[in-house]
Structures are given as structure tokens and as C-alpha cells.
Amino acid sequence: MPPEPGRPTVLDRLLDVLLVLAIRSDFRRSPNAPRWHRAPAGPRLSAARQAMREDVGHPWSVPELAAISGLSRAAFARTFLAALGQPPCST
């Protein structure tokens, strides 16, 4: 039977999806998951994370993300540092 049109592309994308799902599953079960993966679970950073996901092209600044999170810039920076182990980049 001849290969279907687009089959290699579909198989490539399917492999991508399966890989992402496997990594997510491993991170959920691992106490050693990277900090950037665990951080979104925190309520203080989830609103900022959601905003960034909805508008990835926007040049986000610390003041904007702090306002979205309902925090002062200093409190946002402290929360970010505690969650991710590095300060947010300021623009």
C-alpha cells in the first residue's frame, strides 16, 4: 500500500506531542522537576504566566507582570526569585 499524503508530517507532529506529554508526566511525578515547571502552580505567578501565554509577542515588563499578579514590583521580583531561582529580567 503506498504511503498516504502528509504521512511523514503527521508522524513527526505525533512524535512531538508524545514527547511533550512524556516530559510533562515525568515532571509531575518528580520532586526534582525544574523550578520553571513547578513555579506556575504558585497562585502569585499564575496570572502573569497566563497573560504571557496569551500574548507571547508582547514585550512584558516587570511592572506590567507585577500589576497583573496583584503585587508590587518588589514583591513580584521576590516571588519570582523564590519560585524560579533567578530574578525576572527587567525591561
JSON list of C-alpha atoms in Angstrom, two decimals, residues 7-84:
[
{"chain": "A", "resi": 7, "resn": "ARG", "atom": "CA", "xyz": [2.03, 10.92, 6.50]},
{"chain": "A", "resi": 8, "resn": "PRO", "atom": "CA", "xyz": [5.62, 11.91, 7.41]},
{"chain": "A", "resi": 9, "resn": "THR", "atom": "CA", "xyz": [4.43, 15.30, 8.68]},
{"chain": "A", "resi": 10, "resn": "VAL", "atom": "CA", "xyz": [1.64, 13.77, 10.76]},
{"chain": "A", "resi": 11, "resn": "LEU", "atom": "CA", "xyz": [4.03, 11.22, 12.25]},
{"chain": "A", "resi": 12, "resn": "ASP", "atom": "CA", "xyz": [6.57, 13.96, 13.09]},
{"chain": "A", "resi": 13, "resn": "ARG", "atom": "CA", "xyz": [3.93, 16.04, 14.89]},
{"chain": "A", "resi": 14, "resn": "LEU", "atom": "CA", "xyz": [2.60, 12.98, 16.70]},
{"chain": "A", "resi": 15, "resn": "LEU", "atom": "CA", "xyz": [6.11, 12.21, 17.95]},
{"chain": "A", "resi": 16, "resn": "ASP", "atom": "CA", "xyz": [6.45, 15.83, 19.14]},
{"chain": "A", "resi": 17, "resn": "VAL", "atom": "CA", "xyz": [3.18, 15.61, 21.08]},
{"chain": "A", "resi": 18, "resn": "LEU", "atom": "CA", "xyz": [4.07, 12.27, 22.65]},
{"chain": "A", "resi": 19, "resn": "LEU", "atom": "CA", "xyz": [7.47, 13.59, 23.73]},
{"chain": "A", "resi": 20, "resn": "VAL", "atom": "CA", "xyz": [5.93, 16.67, 25.37]},
{"chain": "A", "resi": 21, "resn": "LEU", "atom": "CA", "xyz": [3.33, 14.55, 27.17]},
{"chain": "A", "resi": 22, "resn": "ALA", "atom": "CA", "xyz": [6.02, 12.16, 28.43]},
{"chain": "A", "resi": 23, "resn": "ILE", "atom": "CA", "xyz": [8.16, 15.04, 29.75]},
{"chain": "A", "resi": 24, "resn": "ARG", "atom": "CA", "xyz": [5.16, 16.65, 31.46]},
{"chain": "A", "resi": 25, "resn": "SER", "atom": "CA", "xyz": [4.20, 13.36, 33.07]},
{"chain": "A", "resi": 26, "resn": "ASP", "atom": "CA", "xyz": [7.73, 12.83, 34.35]},
{"chain": "A", "resi": 27, "resn": "PHE", "atom": "CA", "xyz": [7.92, 16.38, 35.73]},
{"chain": "A", "resi": 28, "resn": "ARG", "atom": "CA", "xyz": [4.61, 15.98, 37.59]},
{"chain": "A", "resi": 29, "resn": "ARG", "atom": "CA", "xyz": [5.90, 12.89, 39.39]},
{"chain": "A", "resi": 30, "resn": "SER", "atom": "CA", "xyz": [9.43, 14.10, 40.03]},
{"chain": "A", "resi": 31, "resn": "PRO", "atom": "CA", "xyz": [10.44, 16.05, 43.14]},
{"chain": "A", "resi": 32, "resn": "ASN", "atom": "CA", "xyz": [13.47, 17.16, 41.11]},
{"chain": "A", "resi": 33, "resn": "ALA", "atom": "CA", "xyz": [11.47, 18.81, 38.32]},
{"chain": "A", "resi": 34, "resn": "PRO", "atom": "CA", "xyz": [12.96, 22.10, 37.14]},
{"chain": "A", "resi": 35, "resn": "ARG", "atom": "CA", "xyz": [11.87, 25.18, 39.08]},
{"chain": "A", "resi": 36, "resn": "TRP", "atom": "CA", "xyz": [10.40, 26.79, 35.96]},
{"chain": "A", "resi": 37, "resn": "HIS", "atom": "CA", "xyz": [8.00, 23.87, 35.69]},
{"chain": "A", "resi": 38, "resn": "ARG", "atom": "CA", "xyz": [6.91, 23.95, 39.34]},
{"chain": "A", "resi": 39, "resn": "ALA", "atom": "CA", "xyz": [6.54, 27.73, 39.53]},
{"chain": "A", "resi": 40, "resn": "PRO", "atom": "CA", "xyz": [3.31, 28.08, 37.54]},
{"chain": "A", "resi": 41, "resn": "ALA", "atom": "CA", "xyz": [1.50, 26.12, 40.24]},
{"chain": "A", "resi": 42, "resn": "GLY", "atom": "CA", "xyz": [2.01, 29.05, 42.60]},
{"chain": "A", "resi": 43, "resn": "PRO", "atom": "CA", "xyz": [-1.01, 31.34, 42.76]},
{"chain": "A", "resi": 44, "resn": "ARG", "atom": "CA", "xyz": [1.06, 34.53, 42.75]},
{"chain": "A", "resi": 45, "resn": "LEU", "atom": "CA", "xyz": [2.68, 33.89, 39.39]},
{"chain": "A", "resi": 46, "resn": "SER", "atom": "CA", "xyz": [-0.14, 32.09, 37.59]},
{"chain": "A", "resi": 47, "resn": "ALA", "atom": "CA", "xyz": [-1.90, 35.25, 36.40]},
{"chain": "A", "resi": 48, "resn": "ALA", "atom": "CA", "xyz": [1.33, 36.63, 34.93]},
{"chain": "A", "resi": 49, "resn": "ARG", "atom": "CA", "xyz": [2.11, 33.29, 33.32]},
{"chain": "A", "resi": 50, "resn": "GLN", "atom": "CA", "xyz": [-1.37, 33.15, 31.76]},
{"chain": "A", "resi": 51, "resn": "ALA", "atom": "CA", "xyz": [-1.02, 36.69, 30.39]},
{"chain": "A", "resi": 52, "resn": "MET", "atom": "CA", "xyz": [2.35, 35.85, 28.83]},
{"chain": "A", "resi": 53, "resn": "ARG", "atom": "CA", "xyz": [0.92, 32.70, 27.23]},
{"chain": "A", "resi": 54, "resn": "GLU", "atom": "CA", "xyz": [-1.99, 34.64, 25.74]},
{"chain": "A", "resi": 55, "resn": "ASP", "atom": "CA", "xyz": [0.24, 37.33, 24.21]},
{"chain": "A", "resi": 56, "resn": "VAL", "atom": "CA", "xyz": [3.69, 35.86, 23.63]},
{"chain": "A", "resi": 57, "resn": "GLY", "atom": "CA", "xyz": [4.70, 38.65, 21.28]},
{"chain": "A", "resi": 58, "resn": "HIS", "atom": "CA", "xyz": [4.21, 41.39, 23.86]},
{"chain": "A", "resi": 59, "resn": "PRO", "atom": "CA", "xyz": [7.44, 42.80, 25.38]},
{"chain": "A", "resi": 60, "resn": "TRP", "atom": "CA", "xyz": [6.43, 42.15, 29.01]},
{"chain": "A", "resi": 61, "resn": "SER", "atom": "CA", "xyz": [7.98, 44.26, 31.74]},
{"chain": "A", "resi": 62, "resn": "VAL", "atom": "CA", "xyz": [8.31, 43.59, 35.45]},
{"chain": "A", "resi": 63, "resn": "PRO", "atom": "CA", "xyz": [5.89, 46.41, 36.35]},
{"chain": "A", "resi": 64, "resn": "GLU", "atom": "CA", "xyz": [3.24, 45.00, 33.97]},
{"chain": "A", "resi": 65, "resn": "LEU", "atom": "CA", "xyz": [3.60, 41.46, 35.27]},
{"chain": "A", "resi": 66, "resn": "ALA", "atom": "CA", "xyz": [3.57, 42.67, 38.87]},
{"chain": "A", "resi": 67, "resn": "ALA", "atom": "CA", "xyz": [0.34, 44.58, 38.26]},
{"chain": "A", "resi": 68, "resn": "ILE", "atom": "CA", "xyz": [-1.27, 41.54, 36.64]},
{"chain": "A", "resi": 69, "resn": "SER", "atom": "CA", "xyz": [-0.21, 39.45, 39.64]},
{"chain": "A", "resi": 70, "resn": "GLY", "atom": "CA", "xyz": [-1.60, 42.00, 42.09]},
{"chain": "A", "resi": 71, "resn": "LEU", "atom": "CA", "xyz": [1.84, 42.55, 43.61]},
{"chain": "A", "resi": 72, "resn": "SER", "atom": "CA", "xyz": [4.25, 45.41, 43.94]},
{"chain": "A", "resi": 73, "resn": "ARG", "atom": "CA", "xyz": [7.32, 45.23, 41.70]},
{"chain": "A", "resi": 74, "resn": "ALA", "atom": "CA", "xyz": [9.49, 44.29, 44.67]},
{"chain": "A", "resi": 75, "resn": "ALA", "atom": "CA", "xyz": [7.09, 41.60, 45.88]},
{"chain": "A", "resi": 76, "resn": "PHE", "atom": "CA", "xyz": [6.76, 40.21, 42.35]},
{"chain": "A", "resi": 77, "resn": "ALA", "atom": "CA", "xyz": [10.56, 40.09, 41.98]},
{"chain": "A", "resi": 78, "resn": "ARG", "atom": "CA", "xyz": [10.91, 38.30, 45.36]},
{"chain": "A", "resi": 79, "resn": "THR", "atom": "CA", "xyz": [8.19, 35.79, 44.47]},
{"chain": "A", "resi": 80, "resn": "PHE", "atom": "CA", "xyz": [9.70, 35.21, 41.03]},
{"chain": "A", "resi": 81, "resn": "LEU", "atom": "CA", "xyz": [13.16, 34.72, 42.53]},
{"chain": "A", "resi": 82, "resn": "ALA", "atom": "CA", "xyz": [11.86, 32.28, 45.15]},
{"chain": "A", "resi": 83, "resn": "ALA", "atom": "CA", "xyz": [9.94, 30.28, 42.54]},
{"chain": "A", "resi": 84, "resn": "LEU", "atom": "CA", "xyz": [12.47, 30.24, 39.71]}
]
